Amino acid sequence: MKKLLLHWQILIGITAGILVGLLCTQFAGGREFAIDWIKPFGTIFINLLKLIAIPLIIVSLIKGVSDLKDVTQLSALGVRTFGLYILTTVIAVSLGLVLVNFIQPGNFITESTRQDMLQSFAGEMQYKIDEATGIKETRGPLQVLVDIVPENIFHAATANSNMLQIIFFSLLVGIAMIMLPFGQIESFKNVLDAGNAIVLKIVDIMMIFAPYGVFALLAALIAEAPSIDVFKALGMYAFTVVLGLIILVYGIYSLFIYFFGKMNPSHFFKAILPAQLLGFSTSSSAATLPVTMECAEENLGIRKEVLSFVLPIGATINMDGTCLYQGVAAIFIAQVMGYDLTMAQQLSVIATATLASIGAAAVPGAGILMLVIVLESIGVSPAGIALIFAVDRPLDMLRTAVNVSGDAMVAVIINRVGMKKRNLSQEEA
């Protein structure tokens, strides 16, 4: 295994996991065996990745910001980063709406199947609706801004759901370091350099266990999967989402990378393949962040001050794959439930999904909960989310891989723009 590149090791783990998962479904007690004796190793691997996420963000973000020359350089970097993330999010939701209106997967679900699925997932559906309603009732229009500022940084650092607060604090420390004389912060910068090296070495150690972790995750997923008949019934919906994700990544992202990042798309996708595979296996952008940063630096040559700023923020607010899914799922549910949406309602999906994605870090279980908010914004009963529970997990894996790809794509473009401006400044000097 040591002689193979990381992405090949992960691919072998994914393949073996699928095969073992299928084998477990073929004999009595196989499902219980997978849950009791295989799944825990996948959970341990995800916990390891999440364990290092907050230390990595704190160390790398403070270091990256403090390495900038002045605050104006940081503000320019921030405006470009947020602008690109918002742009790609709007494109993703719009693409999802175009595809779901063209394919109309809701027309492929029979009435009997719809009733069976609504009944089968009624309990889980109601739990998610109640959870989203409780969050919505306590969130005013500016609650997203309130959630960004922590009242206690040590309390904020106790949960990965507080990533925006961690980022805010890290940016604040980095800005303060820029504004202070170098002699006063030199010792602390040395501590940051050492901390960054230690964190990256921990990531290297964790990656040794990546193939085994994804094996356990996939084996348990296949063993726990619902009946194949459910997947057949939802085939066109899943096809629409997957088609949209493929077009977004290998079509739109490729154009951005080629024209704005000035990079060969095939080189880009080969470079980030380990991060994509890990995102697919873990369904968590935050858990995949250490590998995304490693791929960006070692395989794509992105400068540390860029990747340490762009990627942690992207893992928190950039959810292109999730937002595309929001658009498709919302219209699909409306089609199945017999709602006739106006153009204004469909356009509101774009705005709602975009805004919800920015504040998603403060909302546990972001995917489905975001969808409840989107459905309510267009007047569609959230009860319809029961229709997509059966295939939500595999689609969640795919859209997380897309989210990770979008983060890396924006980092490539921001890095290219920064290099171009730097070269122009040198020529003028």
Short mmCIF file of C-alpha atoms in Angstrom, two decimals:
data_model
loop_
_atom_site.label_atom_id
_atom_site.label_comp_id
_atom_site.label_asym_id
_atom_site.label_seq_id
_atom_site.Cartn_x
_atom_site.Cartn_y
_atom_site.Cartn_z
CA MET A 1 0.00 0.00 0.00
CA LYS A 2 2.90 2.38 0.77
CA LYS A 3 4.07 2.25 -2.85
CA LEU A 4 0.66 3.36 -4.18
CA LEU A 5 -0.39 7.00 -4.41
CA LEU A 6 -3.00 8.10 -1.87
CA HIS A 7 -5.88 8.33 -4.33
CA TRP A 8 -5.28 4.77 -5.52
CA GLN A 9 -5.24 3.55 -1.92
CA ILE A 10 -8.55 5.31 -1.24
CA LEU A 11 -10.07 3.91 -4.45
CA ILE A 12 -9.09 0.40 -3.38
CA GLY A 13 -10.67 1.04 0.01
CA ILE A 14 -13.90 2.30 -1.61
CA THR A 15 -14.10 -0.71 -3.95
CA ALA A 16 -13.40 -3.20 -1.17
CA GLY A 17 -15.95 -1.49 1.06
CA ILE A 18 -18.67 -1.73 -1.59
CA LEU A 19 -17.92 -5.42 -2.20
CA VAL A 20 -17.90 -6.29 1.49
CA GLY A 21 -21.08 -4.26 2.03
CA LEU A 22 -22.83 -6.17 -0.75
CA LEU A 23 -21.58 -9.45 0.71
CA CYS A 24 -23.02 -8.52 4.11
CA THR A 25 -26.47 -8.06 2.56
CA GLN A 26 -26.43 -11.63 1.24
CA PHE A 27 -26.45 -13.56 4.50
CA ALA A 28 -28.40 -13.45 7.76
CA GLY A 29 -26.80 -11.23 10.37
CA GLY A 30 -24.56 -9.57 7.80
CA ARG A 31 -26.11 -6.14 8.29
CA GLU A 32 -25.65 -6.34 12.07
CA PHE A 33 -22.06 -7.51 11.59
CA ALA A 34 -21.28 -4.49 9.39
CA ILE A 35 -22.87 -2.08 11.87
CA ASP A 36 -21.27 -3.59 14.99
CA TRP A 37 -17.82 -4.58 13.73
CA ILE A 38 -17.01 -2.51 10.62
CA LYS A 39 -18.83 0.84 10.92
CA PRO A 40 -17.06 1.88 14.17
CA PHE A 41 -13.71 2.05 12.35
CA GLY A 42 -15.23 4.46 9.82
CA THR A 43 -16.60 6.58 12.66
CA ILE A 44 -13.17 6.63 14.32
CA PHE A 45 -11.58 7.82 11.06
CA ILE A 46 -14.09 10.67 10.66
CA ASN A 47 -13.54 11.65 14.29
CA LEU A 48 -9.78 11.78 13.66
CA LEU A 49 -10.27 14.13 10.73
CA LYS A 50 -12.68 16.34 12.66
CA LEU A 51 -10.27 16.32 15.60
CA ILE A 52 -7.63 18.17 13.61
CA ALA A 53 -9.99 20.53 11.73
CA ILE A 54 -10.15 23.34 14.32
CA PRO A 55 -6.40 23.33 15.19
CA LEU A 56 -5.62 23.34 11.47
CA ILE A 57 -7.89 26.32 10.76
CA ILE A 58 -6.62 28.34 13.73
CA VAL A 59 -2.93 27.80 12.99
CA SER A 60 -3.05 28.03 9.18
CA LEU A 61 -5.46 30.97 9.00
CA ILE A 62 -3.62 33.11 11.55
CA LYS A 63 -0.33 32.29 9.86
CA GLY A 64 -1.69 32.98 6.38
CA VAL A 65 -3.20 36.34 7.30
CA SER A 66 -0.15 37.46 9.31
CA ASP A 67 2.09 36.69 6.32
CA LEU A 68 0.27 39.36 4.27
CA LYS A 69 1.89 42.78 4.02
CA ASP A 70 -1.04 44.93 5.14
CA VAL A 71 -4.78 44.98 5.84
CA THR A 72 -5.62 46.31 2.36
CA GLN A 73 -4.08 43.16 0.85
CA LEU A 74 -6.31 41.07 3.15
CA SER A 75 -9.44 43.04 2.21
CA ALA A 76 -8.76 42.57 -1.50
CA LEU A 77 -8.24 38.83 -0.95
CA GLY A 78 -11.47 38.62 1.07
CA VAL A 79 -13.61 40.49 -1.48
CA ARG A 80 -12.38 38.31 -4.36
CA THR A 81 -12.87 35.11 -2.35
CA PHE A 82 -16.41 35.86 -1.15
CA GLY A 83 -17.39 37.20 -4.58
CA LEU A 84 -16.29 34.01 -6.31
CA TYR A 85 -18.00 31.78 -3.75
CA ILE A 86 -21.30 33.63 -4.12
CA LEU A 87 -21.02 33.58 -7.93
CA THR A 88 -20.43 29.81 -8.12
CA THR A 89 -23.26 29.17 -5.64
CA VAL A 90 -25.75 31.14 -7.76
CA ILE A 91 -24.56 29.29 -10.90
CA ALA A 92 -24.97 25.92 -9.14
CA VAL A 93 -28.55 26.57 -7.98
CA SER A 94 -29.51 27.97 -11.39
CA LEU A 95 -28.09 24.90 -13.14
CA GLY A 96 -30.11 22.64 -10.84
CA LEU A 97 -33.33 24.54 -11.59
CA VAL A 98 -32.75 24.36 -15.36
CA LEU A 99 -32.16 20.60 -15.28
CA VAL A 100 -35.05 19.71 -12.97
CA ASN A 101 -37.49 21.75 -15.07
CA PHE A 102 -36.23 20.14 -18.27
CA ILE A 103 -36.12 16.50 -17.06
CA GLN A 104 -39.11 16.79 -14.66
CA PRO A 105 -38.20 13.74 -12.53
CA GLY A 106 -41.32 14.23 -10.39
CA ASN A 107 -43.44 12.88 -13.23
CA PHE A 108 -41.68 9.48 -12.97
CA ILE A 109 -42.94 8.73 -9.44
CA THR A 110 -46.22 6.80 -9.27
CA GLU A 111 -48.91 7.72 -6.75
CA SER A 112 -48.57 4.41 -4.88
CA THR A 113 -44.79 4.83 -4.58
CA ARG A 114 -45.23 8.39 -3.32
CA GLN A 115 -47.66 7.28 -0.60
CA ASP A 116 -45.41 4.37 0.45
CA MET A 117 -42.37 6.62 0.77
CA LEU A 118 -44.22 9.36 2.64
CA GLN A 119 -45.39 6.74 5.11
CA SER A 120 -42.03 4.95 5.43
CA PHE A 121 -40.04 8.07 6.29
CA ALA A 122 -42.75 9.98 8.15
CA GLY A 123 -40.99 9.78 11.53
CA GLU A 124 -37.57 10.88 10.29
CA MET A 125 -39.20 13.61 8.19
CA GLN A 126 -41.10 15.06 11.16
CA TYR A 127 -37.95 15.07 13.28
CA LYS A 128 -36.09 17.13 10.67
CA ILE A 129 -39.02 19.53 10.22
CA ASP A 130 -39.29 20.09 13.98
CA GLU A 131 -35.53 20.66 14.21
CA ALA A 132 -35.53 23.17 11.36
CA THR A 133 -38.60 24.93 12.73
CA GLY A 134 -36.98 25.30 16.13
CA ILE A 135 -33.87 26.81 14.57
CA LYS A 136 -35.90 29.13 12.36
CA GLU A 137 -37.99 30.43 15.26
CA THR A 138 -34.87 31.51 17.14
CA ARG A 139 -33.11 33.07 14.15
CA GLY A 140 -33.80 36.68 13.17
CA PRO A 141 -32.75 38.20 9.82
CA LEU A 142 -29.32 39.19 11.20
CA GLN A 143 -28.75 36.04 13.25
CA VAL A 144 -26.10 34.89 10.76
CA LEU A 145 -23.99 37.92 11.70
CA VAL A 146 -24.56 37.31 15.41
CA ASP A 147 -23.48 33.68 15.04
CA ILE A 148 -20.15 34.73 13.51
CA VAL A 149 -18.94 36.56 16.64
CA PRO A 150 -18.22 34.23 19.59
CA GLU A 151 -18.67 35.36 23.17
CA ASN A 152 -16.08 32.81 24.31
CA ILE A 153 -13.46 31.48 21.92
CA PHE A 154 -12.74 28.44 24.10
CA HIS A 155 -16.41 27.48 24.07
CA ALA A 156 -16.56 28.05 20.29
CA ALA A 157 -13.59 25.73 19.82
CA THR A 158 -15.48 22.85 21.44
CA ALA A 159 -17.62 22.12 18.36
CA ASN A 160 -16.90 21.92 14.63
CA SER A 161 -20.30 23.50 13.97
CA ASN A 162 -18.79 26.82 15.16
CA MET A 163 -16.34 27.08 12.25
CA LEU A 164 -17.40 30.62 11.32
CA GLN A 165 -16.64 31.77 14.85
CA ILE A 166 -13.23 30.12 14.75
CA ILE A 167 -12.51 31.79 11.40
CA PHE A 168 -13.61 35.18 12.74
CA PHE A 169 -11.29 34.90 15.76
CA SER A 170 -8.38 33.69 13.61
CA LEU A 171 -8.84 36.57 11.18
CA LEU A 172 -8.94 39.02 14.09
CA VAL A 173 -5.66 37.68 15.50
CA GLY A 174 -4.05 37.71 12.06
CA ILE A 175 -5.12 41.32 11.41
CA ALA A 176 -3.75 42.40 14.80
CA MET A 177 -0.43 40.76 13.94
CA ILE A 178 -0.23 42.64 10.62
CA MET A 179 -0.74 45.94 12.43
CA LEU A 180 1.96 45.29 15.06
CA PRO A 181 5.73 45.75 14.56
CA PHE A 182 7.44 42.53 13.51
CA GLY A 183 9.68 42.50 16.58
CA GLN A 184 6.67 42.15 18.88
CA ILE A 185 5.18 39.18 17.06
CA GLU A 186 8.31 37.34 15.88
CA SER A 187 8.24 34.82 18.73
CA PHE A 188 4.55 34.08 18.21
CA LYS A 189 5.09 33.62 14.45
CA ASN A 190 7.77 31.04 15.24
CA VAL A 191 5.23 29.23 17.45
CA LEU A 192 2.71 29.33 14.58
CA ASP A 193 5.28 27.91 12.15
CA ALA A 194 6.03 25.07 14.54
CA GLY A 195 2.33 24.49 15.19
CA ASN A 196 1.61 24.41 11.45
CA ALA A 197 4.35 21.83 10.89
CA ILE A 198 3.03 19.66 13.74
CA VAL A 199 -0.56 19.80 12.47
CA LEU A 200 0.48 18.87 8.92
CA LYS A 201 2.52 15.93 10.23
CA ILE A 202 -0.55 14.74 12.17
CA VAL A 203 -2.51 14.90 8.91
CA ASP A 204 0.16 12.74 7.23
CA ILE A 205 -0.18 10.18 10.03
CA MET A 206 -3.97 10.16 9.69
CA MET A 207 -3.76 9.60 5.95
CA ILE A 208 -2.08 6.26 6.58
CA PHE A 209 -5.46 5.05 7.86
CA ALA A 210 -7.54 6.70 5.10
CA PRO A 211 -8.00 3.55 2.93
CA TYR A 212 -9.20 1.55 5.92
CA GLY A 213 -11.47 4.34 7.10
CA VAL A 214 -13.24 4.72 3.75
CA PHE A 215 -13.50 0.92 3.49
CA ALA A 216 -15.42 0.82 6.77
CA LEU A 217 -17.63 3.78 5.82
CA LEU A 218 -18.63 2.32 2.44
CA ALA A 219 -19.16 -1.22 3.74
CA ALA A 220 -21.53 0.04 6.44
CA LEU A 221 -23.33 2.36 3.99
CA ILE A 222 -24.06 -0.46 1.53
CA ALA A 223 -25.14 -2.83 4.30
CA GLU A 224 -27.56 -0.23 5.72
CA ALA A 225 -28.94 0.88 2.33
CA PRO A 226 -32.73 0.66 1.83
CA SER A 227 -34.44 -1.59 -0.70
CA ILE A 228 -33.23 -1.37 -4.30
CA ASP A 229 -36.84 -0.74 -5.35
CA VAL A 230 -36.69 2.63 -3.62
CA PHE A 231 -33.62 3.58 -5.62
CA LYS A 232 -35.39 2.59 -8.84
CA ALA A 233 -38.34 4.79 -7.98
CA LEU A 234 -36.05 7.74 -7.29
CA GLY A 235 -33.74 7.00 -10.18
CA MET A 236 -34.68 10.02 -12.29
CA TYR A 237 -34.38 12.40 -9.35
CA ALA A 238 -30.94 11.00 -8.48
CA PHE A 239 -29.98 11.10 -12.18
CA THR A 240 -30.91 14.79 -12.35
CA VAL A 241 -28.82 15.65 -9.30
CA VAL A 242 -25.82 13.60 -10.46
CA LEU A 243 -26.02 15.04 -13.99
CA GLY A 244 -26.05 18.55 -12.55
CA LEU A 245 -23.05 17.81 -10.33
CA ILE A 246 -21.09 16.37 -13.26
CA ILE A 247 -21.84 19.38 -15.47
CA LEU A 248 -20.93 21.74 -12.62
CA VAL A 249 -17.60 20.10 -11.83
CA TYR A 250 -16.32 18.91 -15.19
CA GLY A 251 -18.02 21.56 -17.29
CA ILE A 252 -18.34 24.88 -15.46
CA TYR A 253 -15.43 24.38 -13.06
CA SER A 254 -13.20 23.32 -15.96
CA LEU A 255 -14.02 26.55 -17.80
CA PHE A 256 -13.24 28.63 -14.70
CA ILE A 257 -9.96 26.78 -14.16
CA TYR A 258 -8.87 27.06 -17.78
CA PHE A 259 -9.82 30.69 -18.48
CA PHE A 260 -9.36 32.31 -15.06
CA GLY A 261 -6.97 29.95 -13.29
CA LYS A 262 -4.82 29.42 -16.42
CA MET A 263 -4.44 25.75 -15.55
CA ASN A 264 -5.10 22.51 -17.41
CA PRO A 265 -8.35 21.09 -15.91
CA SER A 266 -7.06 17.51 -16.15
CA HIS A 267 -4.05 18.46 -14.01
CA PHE A 268 -6.36 20.14 -11.51
CA PHE A 269 -8.69 17.16 -11.11
CA LYS A 270 -5.79 14.73 -10.83
CA ALA A 271 -4.23 16.93 -8.14
CA ILE A 272 -7.35 17.11 -5.96
CA LEU A 273 -8.53 13.52 -6.48
CA PRO A 274 -7.53 12.40 -2.94
CA ALA A 275 -9.61 15.25 -1.46
CA GLN A 276 -12.56 14.44 -3.72
CA LEU A 277 -12.48 10.77 -2.74
CA LEU A 278 -12.21 11.59 0.94
CA GLY A 279 -15.06 14.12 0.65
CA PHE A 280 -17.13 11.42 -1.06
CA SER A 281 -16.37 8.91 1.69
CA THR A 282 -16.87 11.17 4.72
CA SER A 283 -19.65 13.51 3.46
CA SER A 284 -17.92 16.31 5.37
CA SER A 285 -16.07 19.28 3.87
CA ALA A 286 -14.67 20.16 7.29
CA ALA A 287 -13.32 16.66 7.84
CA THR A 288 -11.76 16.71 4.36
CA LEU A 289 -10.18 20.16 4.85
CA PRO A 290 -6.73 18.88 5.96
CA VAL A 291 -6.37 16.79 2.79
CA THR A 292 -7.76 19.59 0.59
CA MET A 293 -5.12 21.97 1.94
CA GLU A 294 -2.39 19.38 1.46
CA CYS A 295 -3.42 18.77 -2.17
CA ALA A 296 -3.64 22.52 -2.83
CA GLU A 297 -0.13 23.17 -1.57
CA GLU A 298 1.75 20.10 -2.75
CA ASN A 299 -0.08 19.22 -5.99
CA LEU A 300 -1.38 22.59 -7.19
CA GLY A 301 1.39 24.85 -5.89
CA ILE A 302 -1.00 27.33 -4.26
CA ARG A 303 0.67 29.81 -1.93
CA LYS A 304 0.14 29.23 1.80
CA GLU A 305 -1.28 32.69 2.46
CA VAL A 306 -3.96 31.99 -0.18
CA LEU A 307 -4.92 28.42 0.68
CA SER A 308 -4.90 29.07 4.44
CA PHE A 309 -7.48 31.83 3.92
CA VAL A 310 -9.59 30.59 1.00
CA LEU A 311 -10.00 26.90 1.88
CA PRO A 312 -11.15 27.14 5.54
CA ILE A 313 -13.72 29.77 4.57
CA GLY A 314 -14.81 27.68 1.58
CA ALA A 315 -15.29 24.58 3.75
CA THR A 316 -17.69 26.66 5.85
CA ILE A 317 -19.70 28.77 3.41
CA ASN A 318 -19.12 27.33 -0.08
CA MET A 319 -21.67 24.59 -0.78
CA ASP A 320 -22.10 24.52 -4.55
CA GLY A 321 -22.99 20.83 -4.67
CA THR A 322 -25.42 21.16 -1.77
CA CYS A 323 -27.10 24.23 -3.28
CA LEU A 324 -27.53 22.52 -6.66
CA TYR A 325 -29.17 19.65 -4.80
CA GLN A 326 -31.41 22.15 -2.97
CA GLY A 327 -32.72 23.48 -6.28
CA VAL A 328 -33.35 20.05 -7.79
CA ALA A 329 -34.87 18.59 -4.61
CA ALA A 330 -37.20 21.55 -4.01
CA ILE A 331 -38.66 21.50 -7.52
CA PHE A 332 -38.78 17.67 -7.60
CA ILE A 333 -40.81 17.60 -4.37
CA ALA A 334 -43.09 20.33 -5.71
CA GLN A 335 -43.66 18.31 -8.90
CA VAL A 336 -44.49 15.12 -6.99
CA MET A 337 -46.74 16.92 -4.50
CA GLY A 338 -48.64 18.66 -7.30
CA TYR A 339 -47.48 22.25 -6.71
CA ASP A 340 -47.36 24.56 -9.75
CA LEU A 341 -44.53 26.98 -9.00
CA THR A 342 -44.30 30.37 -10.64
CA MET A 343 -41.08 31.77 -12.09
CA ALA A 344 -40.84 34.16 -9.13
CA GLN A 345 -41.03 31.25 -6.69
CA GLN A 346 -38.32 29.36 -8.54
CA LEU A 347 -36.09 32.43 -8.60
CA SER A 348 -36.59 32.78 -4.85
CA VAL A 349 -35.07 29.30 -4.51
CA ILE A 350 -31.79 30.75 -5.81
CA ALA A 351 -31.76 33.55 -3.26
CA THR A 352 -32.88 31.39 -0.34
CA ALA A 353 -30.44 28.54 -1.05
CA THR A 354 -27.56 30.98 -1.47
CA LEU A 355 -28.28 32.79 1.80
CA ALA A 356 -28.94 29.53 3.67
CA SER A 357 -25.59 28.11 2.53
CA ILE A 358 -23.73 31.05 4.10
CA GLY A 359 -25.27 30.45 7.50
CA ALA A 360 -25.26 26.66 7.25
CA ALA A 361 -22.28 26.26 9.58
CA ALA A 362 -24.49 27.35 12.49
CA VAL A 363 -27.19 24.82 11.56
CA PRO A 364 -26.60 21.17 12.54
CA GLY A 365 -27.31 18.72 9.72
CA ALA A 366 -27.19 21.47 7.14
CA GLY A 367 -28.35 19.63 4.00
CA ILE A 368 -31.88 18.53 4.87
CA LEU A 369 -32.46 21.45 7.24
CA MET A 370 -31.52 23.93 4.51
CA LEU A 371 -34.01 22.17 2.25
CA VAL A 372 -36.82 22.64 4.78
CA ILE A 373 -36.11 26.39 4.78
CA VAL A 374 -36.07 26.49 0.96
CA LEU A 375 -39.36 24.56 0.69
CA GLU A 376 -41.10 26.85 3.15
CA SER A 377 -39.88 29.91 1.25
CA ILE A 378 -41.80 28.77 -1.85
CA GLY A 379 -44.89 27.51 -0.01
CA VAL A 380 -44.28 23.77 -0.52
CA SER A 381 -45.05 21.40 2.36
CA PRO A 382 -41.82 20.20 4.01
CA ALA A 383 -43.50 16.81 4.43
CA GLY A 384 -42.27 16.09 0.91
CA ILE A 385 -38.68 15.69 2.10
CA ALA A 386 -39.66 12.14 3.06
CA LEU A 387 -39.55 11.39 -0.67
CA ILE A 388 -35.78 11.87 -0.90
CA PHE A 389 -34.52 10.40 2.39
CA ALA A 390 -33.79 7.02 0.81
CA VAL A 391 -31.18 8.40 -1.60
CA ASP A 392 -30.01 11.40 0.41
CA ARG A 393 -26.94 9.67 1.86
CA PRO A 394 -25.28 8.64 -1.44
CA LEU A 395 -26.15 12.01 -3.01
CA ASP A 396 -24.74 13.74 0.07
CA MET A 397 -21.44 11.95 -0.57
CA LEU A 398 -21.37 13.17 -4.17
CA ARG A 399 -22.29 16.77 -3.40
CA THR A 400 -19.62 16.95 -0.68
CA ALA A 401 -17.01 15.92 -3.25
CA VAL A 402 -18.32 18.76 -5.44
CA ASN A 403 -18.13 21.23 -2.53
CA VAL A 404 -14.48 20.27 -1.98
CA SER A 405 -13.74 20.68 -5.70
CA GLY A 406 -15.32 24.14 -5.67
CA ASP A 407 -13.15 25.22 -2.75
CA ALA A 408 -9.99 24.14 -4.56
CA MET A 409 -11.12 25.75 -7.83
CA VAL A 410 -11.62 29.14 -6.17
CA ALA A 411 -8.23 28.81 -4.46
CA VAL A 412 -6.57 28.23 -7.86
CA ILE A 413 -8.18 31.36 -9.33
CA ILE A 414 -7.42 33.55 -6.31
CA ASN A 415 -3.82 32.31 -6.37
CA ARG A 416 -3.51 33.11 -10.07
CA VAL A 417 -4.97 36.61 -9.66
CA GLY A 418 -2.60 37.30 -6.76
CA MET A 419 0.43 36.19 -8.76
CA LYS A 420 -0.62 38.33 -11.71
CA LYS A 421 -1.01 41.42 -9.53
CA ARG A 422 2.33 40.72 -7.87
CA ASN A 423 4.09 40.46 -11.25
CA LEU A 424 2.52 43.74 -12.40
CA SER A 425 3.69 45.47 -9.24
CA GLN A 426 7.23 44.19 -9.76
CA GLU A 427 7.24 45.40 -13.36
CA GLU A 428 6.04 48.86 -12.30
CA ALA A 429 8.74 48.98 -9.62
#
